PDB file of C-alpha atoms in Angstrom:
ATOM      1  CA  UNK A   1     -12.136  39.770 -16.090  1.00  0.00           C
ATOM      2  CA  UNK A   2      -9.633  38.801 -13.281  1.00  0.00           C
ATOM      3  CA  UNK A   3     -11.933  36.612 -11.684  1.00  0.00           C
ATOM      4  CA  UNK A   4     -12.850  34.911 -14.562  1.00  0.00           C
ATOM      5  CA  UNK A   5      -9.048  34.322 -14.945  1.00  0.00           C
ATOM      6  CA  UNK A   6      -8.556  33.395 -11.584  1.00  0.00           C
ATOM      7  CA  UNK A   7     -11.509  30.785 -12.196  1.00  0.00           C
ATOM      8  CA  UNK A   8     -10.544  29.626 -15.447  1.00  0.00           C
ATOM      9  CA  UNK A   9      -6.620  28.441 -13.880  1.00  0.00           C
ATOM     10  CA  UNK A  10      -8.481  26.887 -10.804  1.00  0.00           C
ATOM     11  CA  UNK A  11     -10.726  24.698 -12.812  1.00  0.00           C
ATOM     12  CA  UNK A  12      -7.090  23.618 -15.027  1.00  0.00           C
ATOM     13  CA  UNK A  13      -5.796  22.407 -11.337  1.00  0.00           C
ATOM     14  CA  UNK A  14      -8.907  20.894 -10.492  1.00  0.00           C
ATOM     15  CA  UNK A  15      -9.119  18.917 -13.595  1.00  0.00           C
ATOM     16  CA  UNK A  16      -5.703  17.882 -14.254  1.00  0.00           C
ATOM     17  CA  UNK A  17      -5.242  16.404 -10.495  1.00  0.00           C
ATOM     18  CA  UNK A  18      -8.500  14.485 -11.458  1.00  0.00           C
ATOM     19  CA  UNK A  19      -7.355  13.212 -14.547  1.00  0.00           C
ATOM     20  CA  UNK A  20      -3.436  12.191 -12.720  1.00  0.00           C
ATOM     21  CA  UNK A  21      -5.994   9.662 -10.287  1.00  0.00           C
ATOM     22  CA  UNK A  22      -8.328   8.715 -12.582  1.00  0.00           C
ATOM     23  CA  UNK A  23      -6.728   5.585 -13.248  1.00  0.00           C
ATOM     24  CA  UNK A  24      -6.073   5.055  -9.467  1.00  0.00           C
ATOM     25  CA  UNK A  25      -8.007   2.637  -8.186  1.00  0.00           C
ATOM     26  CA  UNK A  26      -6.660   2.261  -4.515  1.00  0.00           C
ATOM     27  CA  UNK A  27      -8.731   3.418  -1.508  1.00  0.00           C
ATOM     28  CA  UNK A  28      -7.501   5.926   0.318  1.00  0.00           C
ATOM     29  CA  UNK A  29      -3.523   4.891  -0.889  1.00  0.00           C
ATOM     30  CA  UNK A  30      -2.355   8.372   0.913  1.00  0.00           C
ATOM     31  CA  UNK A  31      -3.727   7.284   4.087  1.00  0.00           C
ATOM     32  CA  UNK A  32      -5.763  10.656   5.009  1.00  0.00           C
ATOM     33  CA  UNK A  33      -9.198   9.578   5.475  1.00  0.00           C
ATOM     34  CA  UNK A  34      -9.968   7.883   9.041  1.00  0.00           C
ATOM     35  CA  UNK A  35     -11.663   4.970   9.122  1.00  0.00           C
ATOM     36  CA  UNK A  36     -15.114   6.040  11.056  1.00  0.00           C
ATOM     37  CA  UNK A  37     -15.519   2.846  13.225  1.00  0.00           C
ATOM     38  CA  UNK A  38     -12.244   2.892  14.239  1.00  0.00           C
ATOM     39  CA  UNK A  39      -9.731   5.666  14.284  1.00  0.00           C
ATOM     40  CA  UNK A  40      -6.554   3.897  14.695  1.00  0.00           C
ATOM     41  CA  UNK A  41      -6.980   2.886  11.155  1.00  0.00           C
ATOM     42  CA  UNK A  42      -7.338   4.681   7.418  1.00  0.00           C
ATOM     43  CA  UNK A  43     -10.185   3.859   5.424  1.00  0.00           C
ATOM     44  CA  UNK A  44     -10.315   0.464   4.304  1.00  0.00           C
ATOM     45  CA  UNK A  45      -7.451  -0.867   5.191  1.00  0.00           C
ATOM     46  CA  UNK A  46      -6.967  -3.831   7.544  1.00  0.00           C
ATOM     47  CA  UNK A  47      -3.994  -4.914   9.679  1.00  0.00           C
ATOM     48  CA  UNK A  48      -3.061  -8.679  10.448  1.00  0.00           C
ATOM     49  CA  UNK A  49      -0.484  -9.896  12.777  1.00  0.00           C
ATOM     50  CA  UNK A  50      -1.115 -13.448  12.081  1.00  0.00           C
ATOM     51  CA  UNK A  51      -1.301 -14.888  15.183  1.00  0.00           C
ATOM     52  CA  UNK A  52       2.465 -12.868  16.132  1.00  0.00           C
ATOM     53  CA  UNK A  53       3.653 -10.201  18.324  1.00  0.00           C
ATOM     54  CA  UNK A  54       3.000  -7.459  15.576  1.00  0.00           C
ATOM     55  CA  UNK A  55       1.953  -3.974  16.193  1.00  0.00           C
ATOM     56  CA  UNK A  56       0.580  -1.433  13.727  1.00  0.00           C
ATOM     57  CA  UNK A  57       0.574   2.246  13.566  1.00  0.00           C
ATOM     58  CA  UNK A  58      -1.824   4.603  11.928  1.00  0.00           C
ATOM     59  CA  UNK A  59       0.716   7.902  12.239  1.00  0.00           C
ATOM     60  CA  UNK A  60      -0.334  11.612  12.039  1.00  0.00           C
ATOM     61  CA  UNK A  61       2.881  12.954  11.538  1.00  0.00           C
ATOM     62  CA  UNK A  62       2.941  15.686   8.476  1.00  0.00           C
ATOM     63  CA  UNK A  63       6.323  16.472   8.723  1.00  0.00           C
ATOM     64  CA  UNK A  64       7.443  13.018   8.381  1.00  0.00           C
ATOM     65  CA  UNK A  65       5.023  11.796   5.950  1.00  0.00           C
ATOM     66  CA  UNK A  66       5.952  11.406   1.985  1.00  0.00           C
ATOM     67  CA  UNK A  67       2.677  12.885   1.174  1.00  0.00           C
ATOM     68  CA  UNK A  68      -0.288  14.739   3.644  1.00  0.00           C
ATOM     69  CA  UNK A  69      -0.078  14.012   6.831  1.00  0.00           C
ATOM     70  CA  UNK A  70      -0.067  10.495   7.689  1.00  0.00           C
ATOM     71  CA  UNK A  71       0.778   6.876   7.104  1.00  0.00           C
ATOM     72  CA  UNK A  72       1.304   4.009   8.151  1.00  0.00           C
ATOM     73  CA  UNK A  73       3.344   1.592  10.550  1.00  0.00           C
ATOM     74  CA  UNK A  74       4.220  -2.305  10.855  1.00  0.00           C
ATOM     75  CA  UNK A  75       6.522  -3.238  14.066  1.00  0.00           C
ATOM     76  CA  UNK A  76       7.301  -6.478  14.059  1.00  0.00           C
ATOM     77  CA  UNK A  77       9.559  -6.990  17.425  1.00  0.00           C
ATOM     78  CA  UNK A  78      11.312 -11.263  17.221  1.00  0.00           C
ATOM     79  CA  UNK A  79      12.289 -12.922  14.235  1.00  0.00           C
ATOM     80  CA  UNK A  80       9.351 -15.347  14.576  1.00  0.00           C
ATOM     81  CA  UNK A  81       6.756 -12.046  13.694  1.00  0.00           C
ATOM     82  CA  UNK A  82       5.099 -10.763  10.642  1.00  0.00           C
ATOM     83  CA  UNK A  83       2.336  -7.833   9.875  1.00  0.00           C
ATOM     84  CA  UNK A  84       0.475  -6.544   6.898  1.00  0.00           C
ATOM     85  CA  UNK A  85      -1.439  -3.784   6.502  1.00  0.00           C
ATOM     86  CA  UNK A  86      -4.364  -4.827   3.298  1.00  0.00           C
ATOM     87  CA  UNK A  87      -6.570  -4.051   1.228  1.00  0.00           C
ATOM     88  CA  UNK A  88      -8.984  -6.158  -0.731  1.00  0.00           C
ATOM     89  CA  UNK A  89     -10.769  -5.455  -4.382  1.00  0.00           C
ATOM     90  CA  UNK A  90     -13.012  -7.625  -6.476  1.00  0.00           C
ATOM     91  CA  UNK A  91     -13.867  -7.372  -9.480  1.00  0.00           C
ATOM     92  CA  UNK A  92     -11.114  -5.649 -11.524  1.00  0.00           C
ATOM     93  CA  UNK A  93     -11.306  -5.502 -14.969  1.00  0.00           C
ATOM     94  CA  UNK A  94      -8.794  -7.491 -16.718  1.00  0.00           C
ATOM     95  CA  UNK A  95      -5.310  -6.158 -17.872  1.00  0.00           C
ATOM     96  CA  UNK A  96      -1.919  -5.062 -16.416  1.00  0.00           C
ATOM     97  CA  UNK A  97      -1.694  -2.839 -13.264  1.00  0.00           C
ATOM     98  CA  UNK A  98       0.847  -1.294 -11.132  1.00  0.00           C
ATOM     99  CA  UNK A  99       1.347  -0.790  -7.432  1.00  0.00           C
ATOM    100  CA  UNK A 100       3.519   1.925  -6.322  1.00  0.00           C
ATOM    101  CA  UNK A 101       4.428   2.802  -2.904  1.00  0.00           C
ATOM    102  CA  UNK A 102       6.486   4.747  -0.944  1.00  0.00           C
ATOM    103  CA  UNK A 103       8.147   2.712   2.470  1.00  0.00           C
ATOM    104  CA  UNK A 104      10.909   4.183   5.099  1.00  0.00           C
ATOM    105  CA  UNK A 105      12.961   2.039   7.578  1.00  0.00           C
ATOM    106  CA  UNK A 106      14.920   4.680   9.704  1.00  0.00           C
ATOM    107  CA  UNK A 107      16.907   1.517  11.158  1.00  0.00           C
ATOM    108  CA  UNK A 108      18.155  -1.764   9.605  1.00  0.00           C
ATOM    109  CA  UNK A 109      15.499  -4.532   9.715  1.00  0.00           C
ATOM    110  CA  UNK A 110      16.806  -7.453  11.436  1.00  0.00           C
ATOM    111  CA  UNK A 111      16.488 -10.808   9.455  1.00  0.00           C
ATOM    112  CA  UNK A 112      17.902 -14.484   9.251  1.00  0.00           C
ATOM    113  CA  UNK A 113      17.956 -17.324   6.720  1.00  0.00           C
ATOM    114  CA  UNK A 114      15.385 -16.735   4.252  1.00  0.00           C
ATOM    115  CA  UNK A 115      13.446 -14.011   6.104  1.00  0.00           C
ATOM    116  CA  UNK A 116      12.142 -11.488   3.859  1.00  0.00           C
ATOM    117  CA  UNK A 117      11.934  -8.304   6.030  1.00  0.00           C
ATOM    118  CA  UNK A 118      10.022  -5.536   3.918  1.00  0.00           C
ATOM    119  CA  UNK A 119       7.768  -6.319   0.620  1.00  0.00           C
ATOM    120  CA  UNK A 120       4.541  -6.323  -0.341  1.00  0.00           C
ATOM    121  CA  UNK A 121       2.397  -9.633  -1.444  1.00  0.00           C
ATOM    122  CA  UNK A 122      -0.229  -9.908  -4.315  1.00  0.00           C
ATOM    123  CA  UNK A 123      -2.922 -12.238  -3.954  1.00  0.00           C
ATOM    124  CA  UNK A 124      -4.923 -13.192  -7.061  1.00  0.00           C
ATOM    125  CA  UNK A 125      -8.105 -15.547  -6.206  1.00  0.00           C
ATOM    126  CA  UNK A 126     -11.405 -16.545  -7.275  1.00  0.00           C
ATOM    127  CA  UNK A 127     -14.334 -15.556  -4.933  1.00  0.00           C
ATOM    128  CA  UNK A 128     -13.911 -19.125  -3.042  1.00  0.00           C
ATOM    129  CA  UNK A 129     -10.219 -18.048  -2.288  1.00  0.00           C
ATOM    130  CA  UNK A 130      -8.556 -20.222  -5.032  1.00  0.00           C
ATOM    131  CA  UNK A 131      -5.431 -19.050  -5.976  1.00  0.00           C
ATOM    132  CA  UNK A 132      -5.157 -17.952  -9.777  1.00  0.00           C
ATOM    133  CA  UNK A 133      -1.837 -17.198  -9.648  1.00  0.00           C
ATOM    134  CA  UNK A 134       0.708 -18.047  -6.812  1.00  0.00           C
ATOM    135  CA  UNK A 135       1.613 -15.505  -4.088  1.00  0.00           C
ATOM    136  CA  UNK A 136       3.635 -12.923  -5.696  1.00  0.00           C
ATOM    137  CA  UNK A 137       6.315 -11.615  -2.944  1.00  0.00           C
ATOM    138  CA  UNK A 138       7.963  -8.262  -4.257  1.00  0.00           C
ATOM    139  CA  UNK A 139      10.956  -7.409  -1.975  1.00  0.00           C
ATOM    140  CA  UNK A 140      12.291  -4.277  -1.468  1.00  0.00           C
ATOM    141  CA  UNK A 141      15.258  -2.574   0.713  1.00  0.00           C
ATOM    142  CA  UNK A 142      15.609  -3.484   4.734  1.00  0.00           C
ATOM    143  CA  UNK A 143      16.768  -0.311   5.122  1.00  0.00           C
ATOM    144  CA  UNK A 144      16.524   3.196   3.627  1.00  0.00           C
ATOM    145  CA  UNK A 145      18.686   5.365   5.814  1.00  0.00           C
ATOM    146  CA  UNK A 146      15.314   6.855   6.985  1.00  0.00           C
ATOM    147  CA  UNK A 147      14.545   8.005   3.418  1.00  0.00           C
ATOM    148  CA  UNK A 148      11.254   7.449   1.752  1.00  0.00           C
ATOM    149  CA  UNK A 149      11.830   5.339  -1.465  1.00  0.00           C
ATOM    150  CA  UNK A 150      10.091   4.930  -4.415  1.00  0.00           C
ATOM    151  CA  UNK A 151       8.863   1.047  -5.675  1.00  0.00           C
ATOM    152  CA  UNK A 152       6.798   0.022  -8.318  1.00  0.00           C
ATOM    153  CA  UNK A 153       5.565  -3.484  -9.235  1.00  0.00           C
ATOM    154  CA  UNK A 154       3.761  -4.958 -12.593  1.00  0.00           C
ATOM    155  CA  UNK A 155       1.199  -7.521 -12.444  1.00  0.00           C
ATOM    156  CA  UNK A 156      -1.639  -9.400 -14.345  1.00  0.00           C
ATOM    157  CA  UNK A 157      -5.160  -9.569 -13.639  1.00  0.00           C
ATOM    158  CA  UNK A 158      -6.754 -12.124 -15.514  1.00  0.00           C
ATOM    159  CA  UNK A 159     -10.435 -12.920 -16.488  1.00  0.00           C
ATOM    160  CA  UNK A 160     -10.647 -15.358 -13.714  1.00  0.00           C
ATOM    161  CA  UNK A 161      -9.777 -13.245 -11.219  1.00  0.00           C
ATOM    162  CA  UNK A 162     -12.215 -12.016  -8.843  1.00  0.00           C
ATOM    163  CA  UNK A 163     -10.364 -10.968  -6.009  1.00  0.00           C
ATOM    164  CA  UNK A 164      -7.016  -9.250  -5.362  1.00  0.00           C
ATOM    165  CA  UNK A 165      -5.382  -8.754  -2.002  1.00  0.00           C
ATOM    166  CA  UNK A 166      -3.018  -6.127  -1.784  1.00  0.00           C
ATOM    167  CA  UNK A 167      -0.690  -6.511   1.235  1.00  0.00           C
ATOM    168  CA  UNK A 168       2.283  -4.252   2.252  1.00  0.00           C
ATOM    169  CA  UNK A 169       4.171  -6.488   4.892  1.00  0.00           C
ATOM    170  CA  UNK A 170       6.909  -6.527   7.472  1.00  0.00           C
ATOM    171  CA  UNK A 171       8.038 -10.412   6.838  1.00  0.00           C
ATOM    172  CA  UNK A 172       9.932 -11.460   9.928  1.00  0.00           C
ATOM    173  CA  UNK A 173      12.095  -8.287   9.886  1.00  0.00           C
ATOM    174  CA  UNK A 174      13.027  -7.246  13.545  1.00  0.00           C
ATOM    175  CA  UNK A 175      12.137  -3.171  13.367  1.00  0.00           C
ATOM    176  CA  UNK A 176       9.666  -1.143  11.648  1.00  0.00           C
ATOM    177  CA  UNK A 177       8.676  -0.365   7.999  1.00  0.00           C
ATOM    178  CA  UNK A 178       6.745   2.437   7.015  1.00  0.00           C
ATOM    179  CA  UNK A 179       4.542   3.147   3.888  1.00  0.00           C
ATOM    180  CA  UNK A 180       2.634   5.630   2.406  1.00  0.00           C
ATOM    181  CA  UNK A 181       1.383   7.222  -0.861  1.00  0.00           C
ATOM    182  CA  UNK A 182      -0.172   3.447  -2.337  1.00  0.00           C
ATOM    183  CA  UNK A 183      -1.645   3.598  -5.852  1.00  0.00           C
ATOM    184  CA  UNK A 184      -2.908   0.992  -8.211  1.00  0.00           C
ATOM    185  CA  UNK A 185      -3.281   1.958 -11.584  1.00  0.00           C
ATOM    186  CA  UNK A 186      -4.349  -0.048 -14.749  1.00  0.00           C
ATOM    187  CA  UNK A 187      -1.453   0.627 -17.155  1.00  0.00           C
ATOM    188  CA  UNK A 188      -3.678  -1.304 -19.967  1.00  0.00           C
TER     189      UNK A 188
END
């Protein structure tokens, strides 16, 4: 009888942490699954510098991450640098989604003029790389006292898109910016 019990609560965990992702549908958004061809990178995410000094960082750290054991890292080191770390998806179904995130910068991001420092960019395109919508820039803190925060954006996916970029970016911010725990969910 106990074990039946004991079996009965473990298949109520089981299902109800399926059912609180089954609307999330970013790859690897916590950042624990290794990339096989290339372990200084999770799973299906890619990291640009754009022709700048940028670094990236794929951490292991499990006391410092928000959630599991790792994350990851842009440095971007002169004002004239940027980085993303991305992620691509085609084919979404149409309707109204939301990115959340968790990012850290432990000290002050460094910007001028109209820099941006840390945010992350949506790209909405057709298959040939046409923009549907323009760029949308979401902006968040340059500098969270080396506290994880919370953000959450809202966006459209329309019928003619075929092709959303996710990008979490370090915008000409002198310093680091960390993220971690990444979900996209279809909130209609």
């Amino acid at each position: 009888m106990k074990s039946r019990v004991l079996l009965t609560a473990l298949f109520v965990v089981l299902l109800t942490g399926l059912v609180c992702y089954a609307n999330d549908v970013m790859i690897n958004g916590d950042f624990e699954v290794v990339d096989p061809n290339n372990a200084d990178r999770p799973l299906a995410w890619s990291p640009q510098a754009f022709s700048t000094n940028s670094s990236f960082a794929y951490v292991y750290d499990p006391a410092g991450a928000f959630s599991g054991s790792r994350y990851v890292a842009i440095t971007v080191p002169t004002r004239d640098d940027r980085g993303q770390w991305g992620q691509e998806f085609r084919d979404l179904p149409a309707g109204d989604y939301k990115l959340s995130l968790y990012y850290r910068i432990d000290e002050p991001l460094v910007t001028v003029g109209s820099a941006v420092g840390s945010s992350v960019r949506i790209l909405r395109l057709t298959k040939s790389w046409e923009k549907v919508f323009p760029d949308t820039m979401y902006d968040v803190d340059n500098y969270t006292f080396g506290e994880w925060e919370y953000a959450e954006f809202i966006f459209e996916v329309t019928p003619e898109v075929e092709v959303i970029w996710i990008e979490l970016f370090n915008w000409f911010g002198v310093g680091t910016v960390y993220f971690d725990a990444v979900k996209l969910e279809k909130v209609n």
